[in-house]
CSV table of C-alpha atoms and ligand atoms in Angstrom, one decimal:
chain,number,residue,atom,x,y,z
A,20,UNK,CA,0.1,0.0,0.0
A,21,UNK,CA,1.2,3.6,-0.5
A,22,UNK,CA,0.4,7.1,0.8
A,23,UNK,CA,0.1,10.5,-0.7
A,24,UNK,CA,0.5,13.8,0.7
A,25,UNK,CA,-3.3,14.3,0.7
A,26,UNK,CA,-3.4,13.1,4.2
A,27,UNK,CA,-1.2,16.2,5.2
A,28,UNK,CA,-4.3,18.3,6.6
A,29,UNK,CA,-5.3,15.5,8.7
A,30,UNK,CA,-1.7,15.0,10.2
A,31,UNK,CA,-1.2,18.7,11.1
A,32,UNK,CA,-4.8,18.6,12.6
A,33,UNK,CA,-4.2,15.6,14.6
A,34,UNK,CA,-0.8,16.7,15.7
A,35,UNK,CA,-1.9,20.1,16.7
A,36,UNK,CA,-4.6,18.5,18.9
A,37,UNK,CA,-2.1,16.3,20.6
A,38,UNK,CA,0.4,18.9,21.2
A,39,UNK,CA,-2.3,21.2,22.7
A,40,UNK,CA,-3.6,18.3,24.8
A,41,UNK,CA,-0.1,17.7,26.2
A,42,UNK,CA,1.0,21.4,26.2
A,43,UNK,CA,1.1,21.7,30.0
A,44,UNK,CA,3.3,18.7,30.5
A,45,UNK,CA,5.9,19.3,27.7
A,46,UNK,CA,6.1,23.1,28.8
A,47,UNK,CA,7.0,21.9,32.3
A,48,UNK,CA,9.6,19.5,30.9
A,49,UNK,CA,11.2,22.3,28.9
A,50,UNK,CA,11.0,24.4,31.9
A,51,UNK,CA,12.8,22.1,33.9
A,52,UNK,CA,15.9,21.7,31.7
A,53,UNK,CA,15.2,24.2,28.9
A,54,UNK,CA,13.9,27.7,28.5
A,55,UNK,CA,10.1,26.7,28.4
A,56,UNK,CA,9.2,27.8,24.9
A,57,UNK,CA,9.3,24.4,23.0
A,58,UNK,CA,5.4,24.1,22.8
A,59,UNK,CA,5.0,27.7,21.5
A,60,UNK,CA,7.8,27.1,19.0
A,61,UNK,CA,6.0,24.0,17.7
A,62,UNK,CA,2.5,25.7,17.7
A,63,UNK,CA,3.9,28.6,15.6
A,64,UNK,CA,5.1,26.1,13.0
A,65,UNK,CA,1.8,24.0,13.2
A,66,UNK,CA,-0.3,27.1,12.6
A,67,UNK,CA,1.9,28.1,9.8
A,68,UNK,CA,1.5,24.5,8.3
A,69,UNK,CA,-2.2,24.5,8.9
A,70,UNK,CA,-2.6,27.7,6.6
A,71,UNK,CA,-0.6,25.9,4.0
A,72,UNK,CA,-2.1,22.5,4.3
A,73,UNK,CA,-4.5,22.6,1.4
A,74,UNK,CA,-1.9,23.7,-0.8
A,75,UNK,CA,0.6,21.0,0.3
A,76,UNK,CA,-2.0,18.4,0.0
A,77,UNK,CA,-2.0,19.0,-3.7
A,78,UNK,CA,1.8,18.7,-4.1
A,79,UNK,CA,3.9,15.7,-4.9
A,80,UNK,CA,6.1,14.3,-2.0
A,81,UNK,CA,9.3,16.2,-2.9
A,82,UNK,CA,7.5,19.4,-3.2
A,83,UNK,CA,5.2,18.9,-0.2
A,84,UNK,CA,8.3,18.0,2.2
A,85,UNK,CA,10.2,20.9,0.7
A,86,UNK,CA,7.4,23.3,1.5
A,87,UNK,CA,6.9,21.7,4.9
A,88,UNK,CA,10.6,22.2,5.7
A,89,UNK,CA,10.6,25.8,4.4
A,90,UNK,CA,7.5,26.7,6.3
A,91,UNK,CA,9.0,25.2,9.6
A,92,UNK,CA,12.2,27.2,9.1
A,93,UNK,CA,10.6,30.3,8.5
A,94,UNK,CA,8.1,30.0,11.3
A,95,UNK,CA,9.7,28.2,14.2
A,96,UNK,CA,12.4,29.7,16.3
A,97,UNK,CA,14.7,27.7,18.6
A,98,UNK,CA,16.6,24.5,18.0
A,99,UNK,CA,13.6,22.5,16.9
A,100,UNK,CA,12.9,24.8,14.1
A,101,UNK,CA,16.2,24.5,12.4
A,102,UNK,CA,16.3,20.6,13.2
A,103,UNK,CA,12.8,19.8,11.8
A,104,UNK,CA,13.3,22.2,8.9
A,105,UNK,CA,16.5,20.1,8.0
A,106,UNK,CA,14.6,16.8,8.4
A,107,UNK,CA,12.0,17.7,5.9
A,108,UNK,CA,14.1,19.6,3.4
A,109,UNK,CA,16.5,16.6,3.2
A,110,UNK,CA,13.5,14.1,2.9
A,111,UNK,CA,12.3,16.2,0.0
A,112,UNK,CA,15.7,15.8,-1.8
A,113,UNK,CA,15.2,11.8,-1.6
A,114,UNK,CA,11.6,12.0,-2.6
A,115,UNK,CA,10.5,11.5,-6.3
A,116,UNK,CA,7.4,11.5,-7.8
A,117,UNK,CA,6.7,7.6,-7.2
A,118,UNK,CA,4.1,6.7,-4.6
A,119,UNK,CA,5.7,6.3,-1.3
A,120,UNK,CA,6.0,2.8,0.2
A,121,UNK,CA,7.5,1.5,3.3
A,122,UNK,CA,11.1,1.0,1.7
A,123,UNK,CA,11.0,4.4,0.1
A,124,UNK,CA,9.8,6.3,3.3
A,125,UNK,CA,12.4,4.3,5.4
A,126,UNK,CA,15.0,5.5,3.1
A,127,UNK,CA,14.0,9.2,3.1
A,128,UNK,CA,13.7,9.3,6.9
A,129,UNK,CA,17.1,7.6,7.2
A,130,UNK,CA,18.6,10.5,5.2
A,131,UNK,CA,16.6,13.1,6.9
A,132,UNK,CA,17.7,11.9,10.3
A,133,UNK,CA,21.3,11.8,9.4
A,134,UNK,CA,21.0,15.3,8.4
A,135,UNK,CA,19.4,16.3,11.6
A,136,UNK,CA,22.4,14.5,13.2
A,137,UNK,CA,24.8,16.6,11.3
A,138,UNK,CA,22.9,19.8,11.8
A,139,UNK,CA,22.8,19.5,15.6
A,140,UNK,CA,26.1,17.7,15.9
A,141,UNK,CA,24.3,15.1,18.0
A,142,UNK,CA,23.7,11.4,18.1
A,143,UNK,CA,21.9,8.8,20.1
A,144,UNK,CA,22.2,9.0,23.9
A,145,UNK,CA,22.6,12.9,24.1
A,146,UNK,CA,18.9,13.6,25.5
A,147,UNK,CA,17.3,15.1,22.4
A,148,UNK,CA,14.7,14.5,19.8
A,149,UNK,CA,17.2,12.1,18.3
A,150,UNK,CA,16.8,9.5,21.0
A,151,UNK,CA,13.3,9.1,19.4
A,152,UNK,CA,14.0,9.6,15.7
A,153,UNK,CA,17.2,7.5,15.5
A,154,UNK,CA,15.3,4.2,17.0
A,155,UNK,CA,12.2,4.9,14.9
A,156,UNK,CA,14.3,5.4,11.7
A,157,UNK,CA,16.2,2.1,12.3
A,158,UNK,CA,13.1,0.1,13.1
A,159,UNK,CA,11.6,1.3,9.9
A,160,UNK,CA,14.6,0.3,7.8
A,161,UNK,CA,14.5,-3.2,9.4
A,162,UNK,CA,10.8,-3.6,9.0
A,163,UNK,CA,11.1,-2.5,5.2
A,164,UNK,CA,13.9,-5.1,4.7
A,165,UNK,CA,11.7,-7.8,6.3
A,166,UNK,CA,8.6,-6.7,4.6
A,167,UNK,CA,6.6,-6.4,7.9
A,168,UNK,CA,3.0,-5.8,7.3
A,169,UNK,CA,1.7,-2.2,7.7
A,170,UNK,CA,-0.6,-2.7,11.0
A,171,UNK,CA,2.2,-4.4,12.6
A,172,UNK,CA,4.8,-1.7,11.7
A,173,UNK,CA,2.4,1.3,12.9
A,174,UNK,CA,1.9,-0.5,16.2
A,175,UNK,CA,5.7,-1.3,16.8
A,176,UNK,CA,6.7,2.2,15.7
A,177,UNK,CA,4.6,3.7,18.5
A,178,UNK,CA,6.3,1.2,21.1
A,179,UNK,CA,9.9,2.2,19.8
A,180,UNK,CA,9.0,5.9,19.9
A,181,UNK,CA,7.8,5.7,23.4
A,182,UNK,CA,10.7,3.6,24.6
A,183,UNK,CA,13.2,6.2,23.0
A,184,UNK,CA,11.3,9.0,24.7
A,185,UNK,CA,11.4,7.3,28.0
A,186,UNK,CA,15.1,6.6,27.7
A,187,UNK,CA,15.9,10.3,27.8
A,188,UNK,CA,14.8,10.5,31.5
A,189,UNK,CA,18.0,9.0,32.8
A,190,UNK,CA,20.4,10.6,30.3
A,191,UNK,CA,22.6,13.5,30.9
A,192,UNK,CA,22.1,16.1,28.3
A,193,UNK,CA,25.1,16.9,26.2
A,194,UNK,CA,23.6,18.9,23.5
A,195,UNK,CA,21.2,22.0,23.4
A,196,UNK,CA,20.1,24.3,26.4
A,197,UNK,CA,19.6,21.3,28.8
A,198,UNK,CA,23.3,20.5,28.5
A,199,UNK,CA,24.1,23.8,30.5
A,200,UNK,CA,22.9,21.8,33.5
A,201,UNK,CA,25.1,18.7,32.9
A,202,UNK,CA,24.3,16.0,35.7
A,203,UNK,CA,21.2,17.9,36.9
A,204,UNK,CA,19.5,17.2,33.6
A,205,UNK,CA,19.2,13.8,34.7
A,206,UNK,CA,15.6,12.7,36.0
A,207,UNK,CA,13.7,14.7,33.5
A,208,UNK,CA,12.3,13.7,30.0
A,209,UNK,CA,13.6,15.8,27.3
A,210,UNK,CA,10.7,18.0,25.8
A,211,UNK,CA,11.8,17.6,22.3
A,212,UNK,CA,11.9,13.7,22.7
A,213,UNK,CA,8.4,13.8,24.1
A,214,UNK,CA,6.9,15.9,21.3
A,215,UNK,CA,8.8,13.9,18.6
A,216,UNK,CA,7.1,10.7,20.2
A,217,UNK,CA,3.8,12.3,20.4
A,218,UNK,CA,3.8,13.4,16.6
A,219,UNK,CA,5.1,9.9,15.5
A,220,UNK,CA,2.4,8.2,17.5
A,221,UNK,CA,-0.2,10.5,16.2
A,222,UNK,CA,1.0,9.9,12.6
A,223,UNK,CA,0.8,6.2,13.2
A,224,UNK,CA,-2.6,6.4,14.6
A,225,UNK,CA,-3.9,8.6,11.5
A,226,UNK,CA,-2.4,6.1,9.1
A,227,UNK,CA,-3.8,3.0,10.8
A,228,UNK,CA,-7.2,4.7,10.9
A,229,UNK,CA,-6.8,5.6,7.1
A,230,UNK,CA,-5.6,2.0,6.2
A,231,UNK,CA,-8.6,0.4,8.0
A,232,UNK,CA,-11.3,2.7,6.8
A,233,UNK,CA,-13.0,1.1,3.6
A,234,UNK,CA,-12.8,3.5,0.6
B,24,ADP,P1,15.5,25.8,22.2
B,24,ADP,O1,16.3,24.8,22.9
B,24,ADP,O2,16.4,26.6,21.1
B,24,ADP,O3,14.8,26.7,23.1
B,24,ADP,P2,13.2,24.3,21.5
B,24,ADP,O4,12.6,24.6,23.0
B,24,ADP,O5,12.2,24.4,20.4
B,24,ADP,O6,14.4,25.1,21.2
B,24,ADP,O7,13.7,22.8,21.3
B,24,ADP,C1,14.4,22.0,22.3
B,24,ADP,C2,14.6,20.6,21.9
B,24,ADP,O8,15.4,20.6,20.8
B,24,ADP,C3,15.4,19.8,22.9
B,24,ADP,O9,14.2,19.3,23.9
B,24,ADP,C4,15.9,18.7,22.1
B,24,ADP,O10,15.2,17.7,22.0
B,24,ADP,C5,16.1,19.4,20.7
B,24,ADP,N1,17.6,19.6,20.6
B,24,ADP,C6,18.2,20.7,21.0
B,24,ADP,N2,19.6,20.8,20.6
B,24,ADP,C7,19.7,19.7,19.8
B,24,ADP,C8,20.7,19.1,18.8
B,24,ADP,N3,21.9,19.7,19.0
B,24,ADP,N4,20.5,18.0,18.2
B,24,ADP,C9,19.1,17.5,18.2
B,24,ADP,N5,18.1,17.9,19.0
B,24,ADP,C10,18.3,19.0,19.9
B,25,MG,MG1,13.2,25.8,24.3
């Protein structure tokens, strides 16, 4: 089965709702070890994307990812803006006009996550969004190789994302604002890891509903 960017509006709507629902918790996380602006940064981006979502839904994947990345770069401040902008712009370079299947998506995400690693000079275990993005990307590559069925992939992705998010609690931050706290950053989940996990779980839920709804 393949997906098209026509689901874009639904992704943005559902993600906006989940960020709103969890805003207080995420802000408290970013206040504990960051500067507390992560939710408002993301919400600025999501509002800008919502305004573009009809237009983006009409595009092919390459153009859709490019416009998404550019919109994020121009609307979201903070580290997360440049990192998510980089993710989507890099994915757009790997996309082509083919329908996106699991293999192709896994490859796009792998290249996108590599670019985020380079942009933030960060890797696994540094208490950032990468502690969610890297394991999710690796899981998808394996699932694509083994041709795992989509419902199973969507379920597993959620578990991998939650596990990655939870792993950040006991890590010492070595990148981003939280790194200023050193050892004192331990004991708090990273806000960016939490929102990455929430967004990935939401996308998985939208895809699951979409793939089980008879057309
Ligand atoms: P800022 O830190 O500039 O205030 P945000 O609050 O929007 O930006 O985002 C903070 C999140 O960005 C962190 O919780 C972390 O997950 C992520 N982050 C920060 N620096 C990096 C980095 N170098 N690499 C990957 N992710 C990072
Ligand atoms: Mg912040």
